[in-house]
Structure formats: C-alpha cells, structure tokens
Tab-separated table of C-alpha atoms in Angstrom:
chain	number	residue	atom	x	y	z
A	129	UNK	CA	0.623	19.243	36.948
A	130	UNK	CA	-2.043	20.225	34.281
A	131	UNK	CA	-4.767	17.615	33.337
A	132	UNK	CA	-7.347	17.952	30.205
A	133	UNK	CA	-9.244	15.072	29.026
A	134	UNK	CA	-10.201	14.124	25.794
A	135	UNK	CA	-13.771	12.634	25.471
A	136	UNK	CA	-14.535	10.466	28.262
A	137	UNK	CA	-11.329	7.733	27.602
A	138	UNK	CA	-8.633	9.880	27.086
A	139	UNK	CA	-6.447	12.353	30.096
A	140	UNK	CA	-3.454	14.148	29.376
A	141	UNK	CA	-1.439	15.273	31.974
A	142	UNK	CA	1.451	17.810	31.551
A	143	UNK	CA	4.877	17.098	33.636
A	144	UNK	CA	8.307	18.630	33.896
A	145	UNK	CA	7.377	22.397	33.170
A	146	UNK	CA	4.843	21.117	30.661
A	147	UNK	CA	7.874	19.813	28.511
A	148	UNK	CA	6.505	15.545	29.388
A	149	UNK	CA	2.729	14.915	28.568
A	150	UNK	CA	1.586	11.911	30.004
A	151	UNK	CA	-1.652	10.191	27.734
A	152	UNK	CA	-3.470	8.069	30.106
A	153	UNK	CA	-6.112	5.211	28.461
A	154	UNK	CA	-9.112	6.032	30.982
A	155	UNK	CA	-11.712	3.379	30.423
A	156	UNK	CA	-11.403	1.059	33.680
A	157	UNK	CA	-14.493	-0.682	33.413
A	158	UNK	CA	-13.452	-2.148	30.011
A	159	UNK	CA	-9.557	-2.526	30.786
A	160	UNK	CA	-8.938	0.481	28.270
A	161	UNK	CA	-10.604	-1.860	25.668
A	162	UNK	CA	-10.737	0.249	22.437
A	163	UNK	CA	-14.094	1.181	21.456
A	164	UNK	CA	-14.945	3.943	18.860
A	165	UNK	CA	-15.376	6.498	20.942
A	166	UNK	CA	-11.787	5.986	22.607
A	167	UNK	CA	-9.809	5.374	19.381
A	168	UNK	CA	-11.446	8.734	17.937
A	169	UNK	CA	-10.382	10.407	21.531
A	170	UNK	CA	-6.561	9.010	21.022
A	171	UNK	CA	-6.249	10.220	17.594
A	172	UNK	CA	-7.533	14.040	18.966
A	173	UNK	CA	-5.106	13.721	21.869
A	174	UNK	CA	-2.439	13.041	19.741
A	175	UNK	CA	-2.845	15.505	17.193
A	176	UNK	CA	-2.953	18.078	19.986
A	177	UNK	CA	0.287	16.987	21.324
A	178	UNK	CA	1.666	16.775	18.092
A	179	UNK	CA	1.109	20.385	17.770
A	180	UNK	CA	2.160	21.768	20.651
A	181	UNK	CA	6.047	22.748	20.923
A	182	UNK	CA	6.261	22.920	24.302
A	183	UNK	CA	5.791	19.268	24.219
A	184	UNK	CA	9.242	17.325	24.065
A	185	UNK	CA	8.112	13.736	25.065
A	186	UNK	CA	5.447	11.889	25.685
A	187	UNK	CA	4.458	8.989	27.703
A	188	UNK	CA	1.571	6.396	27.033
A	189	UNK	CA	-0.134	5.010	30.060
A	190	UNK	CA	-2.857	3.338	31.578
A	191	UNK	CA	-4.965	4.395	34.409
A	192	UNK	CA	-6.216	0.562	34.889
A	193	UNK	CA	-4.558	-1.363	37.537
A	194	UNK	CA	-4.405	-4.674	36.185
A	195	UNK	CA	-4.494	-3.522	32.514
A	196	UNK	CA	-2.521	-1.396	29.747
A	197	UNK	CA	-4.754	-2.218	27.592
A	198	UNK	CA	-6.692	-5.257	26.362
A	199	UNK	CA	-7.494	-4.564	22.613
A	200	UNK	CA	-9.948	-3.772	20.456
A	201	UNK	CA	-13.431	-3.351	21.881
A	202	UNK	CA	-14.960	-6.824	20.970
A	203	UNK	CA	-18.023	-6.621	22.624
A	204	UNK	CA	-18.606	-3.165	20.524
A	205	UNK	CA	-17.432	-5.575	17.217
A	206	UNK	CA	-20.322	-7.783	18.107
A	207	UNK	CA	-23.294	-5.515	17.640
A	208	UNK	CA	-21.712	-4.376	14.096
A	209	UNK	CA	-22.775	-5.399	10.719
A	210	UNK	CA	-19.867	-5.539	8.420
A	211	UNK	CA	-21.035	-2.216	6.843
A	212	UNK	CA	-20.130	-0.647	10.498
A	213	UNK	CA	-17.446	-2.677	10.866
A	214	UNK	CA	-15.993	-1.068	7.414
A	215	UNK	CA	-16.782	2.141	8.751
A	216	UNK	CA	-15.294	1.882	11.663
A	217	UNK	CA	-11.690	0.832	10.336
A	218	UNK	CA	-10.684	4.159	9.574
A	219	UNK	CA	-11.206	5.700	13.420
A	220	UNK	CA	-9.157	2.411	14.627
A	221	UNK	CA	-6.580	2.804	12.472
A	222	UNK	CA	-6.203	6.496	12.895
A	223	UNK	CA	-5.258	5.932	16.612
A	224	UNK	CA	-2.777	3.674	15.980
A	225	UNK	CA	-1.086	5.985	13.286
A	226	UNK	CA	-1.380	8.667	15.506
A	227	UNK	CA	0.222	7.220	18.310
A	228	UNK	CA	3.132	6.073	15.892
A	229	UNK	CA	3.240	9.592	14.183
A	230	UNK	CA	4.071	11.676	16.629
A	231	UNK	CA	6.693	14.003	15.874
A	232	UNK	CA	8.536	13.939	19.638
A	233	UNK	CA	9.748	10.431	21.358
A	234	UNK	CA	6.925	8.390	22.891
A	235	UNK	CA	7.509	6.130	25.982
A	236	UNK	CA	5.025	3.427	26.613
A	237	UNK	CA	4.883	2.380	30.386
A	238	UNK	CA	3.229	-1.181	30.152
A	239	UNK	CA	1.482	-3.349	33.065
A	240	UNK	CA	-0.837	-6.240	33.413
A	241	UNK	CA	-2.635	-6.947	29.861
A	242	UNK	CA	-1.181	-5.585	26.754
A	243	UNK	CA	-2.733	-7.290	24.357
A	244	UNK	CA	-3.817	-7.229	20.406
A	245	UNK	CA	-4.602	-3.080	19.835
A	246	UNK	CA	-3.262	-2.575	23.552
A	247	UNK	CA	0.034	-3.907	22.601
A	248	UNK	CA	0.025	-2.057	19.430
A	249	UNK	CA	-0.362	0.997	20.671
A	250	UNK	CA	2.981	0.733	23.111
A	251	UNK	CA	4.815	-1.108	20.171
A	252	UNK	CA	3.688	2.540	18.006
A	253	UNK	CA	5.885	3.660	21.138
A	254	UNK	CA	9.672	4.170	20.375
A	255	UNK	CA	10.213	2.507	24.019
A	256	UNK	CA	8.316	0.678	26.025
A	257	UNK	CA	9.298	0.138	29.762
A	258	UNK	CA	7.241	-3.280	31.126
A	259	UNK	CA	6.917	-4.038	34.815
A	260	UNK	CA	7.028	-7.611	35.978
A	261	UNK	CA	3.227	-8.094	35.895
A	262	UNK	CA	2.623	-7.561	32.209
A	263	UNK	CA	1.686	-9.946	29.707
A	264	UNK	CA	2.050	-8.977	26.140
A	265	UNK	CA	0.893	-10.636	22.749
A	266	UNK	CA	-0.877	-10.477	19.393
A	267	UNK	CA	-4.229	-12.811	19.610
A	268	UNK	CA	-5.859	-11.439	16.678
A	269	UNK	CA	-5.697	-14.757	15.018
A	270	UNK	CA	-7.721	-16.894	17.557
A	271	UNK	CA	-10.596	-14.645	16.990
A	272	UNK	CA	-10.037	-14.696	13.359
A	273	UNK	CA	-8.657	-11.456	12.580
A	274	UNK	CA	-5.218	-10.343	11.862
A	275	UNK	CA	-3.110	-7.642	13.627
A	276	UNK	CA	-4.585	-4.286	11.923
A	277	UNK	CA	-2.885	-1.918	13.976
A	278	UNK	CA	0.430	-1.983	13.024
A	279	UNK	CA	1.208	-5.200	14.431
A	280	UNK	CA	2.792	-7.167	11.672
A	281	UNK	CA	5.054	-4.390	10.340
A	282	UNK	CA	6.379	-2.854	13.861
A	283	UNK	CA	6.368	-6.553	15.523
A	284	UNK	CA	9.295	-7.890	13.198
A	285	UNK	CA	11.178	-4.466	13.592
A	286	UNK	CA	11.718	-5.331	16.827
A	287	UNK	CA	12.705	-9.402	17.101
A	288	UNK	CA	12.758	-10.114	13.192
A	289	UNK	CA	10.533	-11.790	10.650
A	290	UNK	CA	10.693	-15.465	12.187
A	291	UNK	CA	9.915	-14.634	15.979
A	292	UNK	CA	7.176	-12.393	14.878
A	293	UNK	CA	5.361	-15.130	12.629
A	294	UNK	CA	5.717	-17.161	15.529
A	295	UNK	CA	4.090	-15.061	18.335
A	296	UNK	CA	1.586	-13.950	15.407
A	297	UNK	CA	0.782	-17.657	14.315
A	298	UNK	CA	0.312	-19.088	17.764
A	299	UNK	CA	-1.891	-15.953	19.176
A	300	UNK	CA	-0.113	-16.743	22.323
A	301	UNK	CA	0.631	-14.122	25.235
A	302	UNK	CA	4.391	-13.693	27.096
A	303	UNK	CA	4.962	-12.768	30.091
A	304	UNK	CA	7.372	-9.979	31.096
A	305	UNK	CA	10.017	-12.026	31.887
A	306	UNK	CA	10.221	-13.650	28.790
A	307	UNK	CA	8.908	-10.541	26.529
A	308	UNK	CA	12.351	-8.302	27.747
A	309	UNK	CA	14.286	-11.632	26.500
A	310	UNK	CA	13.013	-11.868	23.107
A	311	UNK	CA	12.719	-7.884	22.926
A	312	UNK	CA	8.870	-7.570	23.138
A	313	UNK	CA	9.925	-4.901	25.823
A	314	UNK	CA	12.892	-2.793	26.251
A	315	UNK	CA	12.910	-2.157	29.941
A	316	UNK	CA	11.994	-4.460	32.502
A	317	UNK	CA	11.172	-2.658	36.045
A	318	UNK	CA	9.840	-4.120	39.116
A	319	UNK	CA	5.677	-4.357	39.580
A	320	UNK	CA	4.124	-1.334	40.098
A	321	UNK	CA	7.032	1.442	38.709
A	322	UNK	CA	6.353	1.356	35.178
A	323	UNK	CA	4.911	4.609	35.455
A	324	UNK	CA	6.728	6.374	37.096
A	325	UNK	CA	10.097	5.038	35.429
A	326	UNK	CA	9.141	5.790	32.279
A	327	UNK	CA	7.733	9.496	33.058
A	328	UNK	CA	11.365	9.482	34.840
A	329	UNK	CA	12.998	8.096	31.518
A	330	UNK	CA	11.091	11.006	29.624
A	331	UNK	CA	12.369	13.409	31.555
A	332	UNK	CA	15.522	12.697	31.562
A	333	UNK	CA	14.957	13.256	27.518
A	334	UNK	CA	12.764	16.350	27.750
A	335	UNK	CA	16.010	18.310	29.119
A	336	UNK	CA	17.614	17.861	25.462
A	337	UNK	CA	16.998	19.898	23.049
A	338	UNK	CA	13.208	19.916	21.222
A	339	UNK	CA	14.074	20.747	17.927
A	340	UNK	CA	17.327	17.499	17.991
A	341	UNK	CA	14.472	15.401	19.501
A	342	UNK	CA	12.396	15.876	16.371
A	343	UNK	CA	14.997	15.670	14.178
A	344	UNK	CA	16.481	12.773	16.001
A	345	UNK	CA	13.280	11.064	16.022
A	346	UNK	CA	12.431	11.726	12.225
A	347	UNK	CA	15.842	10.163	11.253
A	348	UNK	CA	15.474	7.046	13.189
A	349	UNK	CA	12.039	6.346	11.775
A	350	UNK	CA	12.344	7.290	8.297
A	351	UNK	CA	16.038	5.883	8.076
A	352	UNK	CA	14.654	2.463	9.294
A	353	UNK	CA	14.443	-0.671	6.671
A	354	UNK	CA	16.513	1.825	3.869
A	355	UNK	CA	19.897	0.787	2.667
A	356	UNK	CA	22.917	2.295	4.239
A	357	UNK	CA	23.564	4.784	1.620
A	358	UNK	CA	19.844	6.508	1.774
A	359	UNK	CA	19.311	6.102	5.426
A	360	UNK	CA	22.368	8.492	5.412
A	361	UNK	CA	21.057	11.139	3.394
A	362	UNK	CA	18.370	10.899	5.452
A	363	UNK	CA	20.303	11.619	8.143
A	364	UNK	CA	22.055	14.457	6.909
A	365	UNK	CA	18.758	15.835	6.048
A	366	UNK	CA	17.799	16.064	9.617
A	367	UNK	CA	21.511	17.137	10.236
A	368	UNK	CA	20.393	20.382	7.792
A	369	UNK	CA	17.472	20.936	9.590
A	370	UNK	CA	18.916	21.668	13.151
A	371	UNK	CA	22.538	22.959	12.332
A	372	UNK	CA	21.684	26.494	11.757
A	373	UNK	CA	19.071	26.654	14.481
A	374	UNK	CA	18.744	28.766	18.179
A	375	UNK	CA	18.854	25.337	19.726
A	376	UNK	CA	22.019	24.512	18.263
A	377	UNK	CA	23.451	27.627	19.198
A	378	UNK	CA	22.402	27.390	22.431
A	379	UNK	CA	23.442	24.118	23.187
A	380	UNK	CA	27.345	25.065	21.933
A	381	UNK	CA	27.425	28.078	24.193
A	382	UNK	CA	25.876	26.356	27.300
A	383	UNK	CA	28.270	23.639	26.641
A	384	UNK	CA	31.128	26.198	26.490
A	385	UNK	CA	29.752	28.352	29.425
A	386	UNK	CA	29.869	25.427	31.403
A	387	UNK	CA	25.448	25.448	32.104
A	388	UNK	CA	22.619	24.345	31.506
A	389	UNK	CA	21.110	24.913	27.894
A	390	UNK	CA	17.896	27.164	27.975
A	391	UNK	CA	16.408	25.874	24.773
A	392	UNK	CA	14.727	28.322	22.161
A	393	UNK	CA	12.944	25.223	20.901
A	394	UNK	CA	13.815	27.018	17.289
C-alpha cells in the first residue's frame, strides 16, 4: 500500500494493485472540519485521481475516530468578513464538485458525525456504507445558512423532494439506524467496519472493467432526472463508447476462455 498526502488534510492511499484509492479527511483535531486549506487539498486530490487510469474506484474516508466529518470550518467562518467569505465560496464549492465529478465510482465509508459539508461530501459519493455509530444531517439552517454543497439537489435524489425539505427545514441529525430506513445511507454495517467494508465493496468493483466503470458511471449520472427517451440515448452513448474497445474484447474472450479478464483499461 502506497500513501501520498495532499497538503496537510488530505492522504491517499492506493489498494488492490493500485486499482482502489482510498482519500482519507486527515484533520483530527478539528473532526475533518473543512477549512480552506482542506477543501483546496480535496479538490487537488481529486483531480489527481481523476486523472490517473489505473484508478478504478475510490473510497472516501475519515481518519477521525468519532468523526467523518463535521462540516464546514465555522470557527475559520468567524474571523471572515463577507469579502473573504465571498472569496472563499469558490475553494468550498470546488471540493464538493470534485468529489461528485469523479469520473470512476466513489464509495463513502461513514462513522460518527457526518454532518452539513461532511455529509455532503459522502452524499457526492455514489454509495455510502454507514456503521451503526454515525449520525448524519443537514444543519445549515440553524446557523443560518443553507446547504451549499450540493445538499439540496443530491439530498432529494436520494429520499424525494418532501423528506428532504423535512430533514433540511428541521436542521435535525439521524442516526444510523434510522438514516438506512429513510435512505440517508445505503449500507448499514456494524460499528467500527465501515472502512474496511467499503474498501472491500470497492474492490469487489475494481476487478470489472475500467473503461465499463466510466462509462457505467457517466450514464447513471447524466441519465438521472431526464425523461425515459433521452436518458436512453444517453445510454447508448456510453454503449458507443466501450463496444469497440480492448476492454470489451477482453472481457468476451475471458468470458469464453473460461478466466479471469486482464483489462487493457482501453
């Protein structure tokens, strides 16, 4: 296992052949709080992973033992004037979007607080497996704020328009028990394995095929919220893209030879 870190919030560490990255929020002494510094580090991470074709997955998580991650960095907030403040937005949001842009599948492996940002950044996630300690929400308006990192879009993906105003409007957190129930989480895994189930659950994803992942992945999210007709040509767009490809051979004539695929990634 490879590690490289990214500023002083961010570590990557490579699993599975380097085919799983693992980004680990690394700011314990503020519960991965998101400051400036570690929202501009998330956004570099990403953009490195997002380049890199050996990567096929990878997997958000926290290095915090009691915390995914609580947030935005308030105490940071409270020194800005709202000139910095306006400055700022653009480094916050870009972690978010980077998170949520990646071009492979992302697995988000969620315990203790996961709160405002924090939670936004696993919902960015296209899974997120929960142990039995978290606690999940979207405070943002008890401190007189909204959501502004993706929170009121991706939030009603998930559970619908009238569950989301609800957990929005009342600011109020849910534990894990409750959050797989309404769909806040997607896997619910007993206290302390979130980790290492979801670096398990990427795996078991990595051994596909890199260049149907993408593909796969870019269909599902650009297909969401169209009509049935255009989500399809979407679909058949990504179809296009991997039909005539090495990985597509490959897979057919490992299938045929009765072995495992040795993927091209091309």
């Amino acid at each position: 296992m490879s590690e490289e870190r990214f500023g002083e919030f961010v570590l990557v560490r490579r699993h599975a052949d380097g085919h799983v990255a693992e980004l680990a929020l690394d700011r314990p002494k503020a519960m991965n709080a998101v400051s400036t510094a570690m929202a501009r580090s998330v956004g570099a991470a990403c953009a490195a992973l997002g380049e890199d074709r050996d990567v096929r997955v990878v997997v958000l998580t926290s290095t915090h033992e009691r915390a995914f991650c609580v947030g935005a960095d308030l105490k940071e907030r409270n020194s800005f004037s709202d000139a910095d403040l306006l400055r700022q937005r653009p480094v916050a949001r870009g972690a978010y979007t980077a998170v949520l842009e990646l071009p492979v599948p992302t697995v988000a492996a969620v315990h203790g607080f996961a709160l405002g940002g924090g939670f936004e950044l696993a919902l960015s996630c296209d899974v997120i497996v929960a142990d039995r300690t978290a606690v999940v929400g979207l405070p943002e308006v008890s401190v007189g704020v909204i959501p502004g990192g993706g929170g009121t879009q991706l939030l009603p993906r998930r559970v619908g328009a009238a569950r989301a105003a609800e957990l929005v409007f009342t600011a109020r957190r849910v534990a894990a028990e409750e959050a797989r129930e309404l769909g806040l989480v997607d896997q619910l895994v007993e206290e302390g394995q979130d980790r290492e189930q979801a670096l398990e659950l990427a795996s078991r994803m990595a051994a596909n095929s890199p260049v149907g992942l993408r593909a796969a992945k870019r269909a599902l999210r650009l297909g969401h919220g169209l009509d049935l007709r255009a989500g399809l040509e979407v679909e058949d767009a990504a179809w296009r893209s991997v039909a005539f490809s090495g990985d597509r051979a490959e897979g057919v004539a490992a299938f045929n030879e009765k072995r495992a695929p040795r993927w091209p990634g091309e």
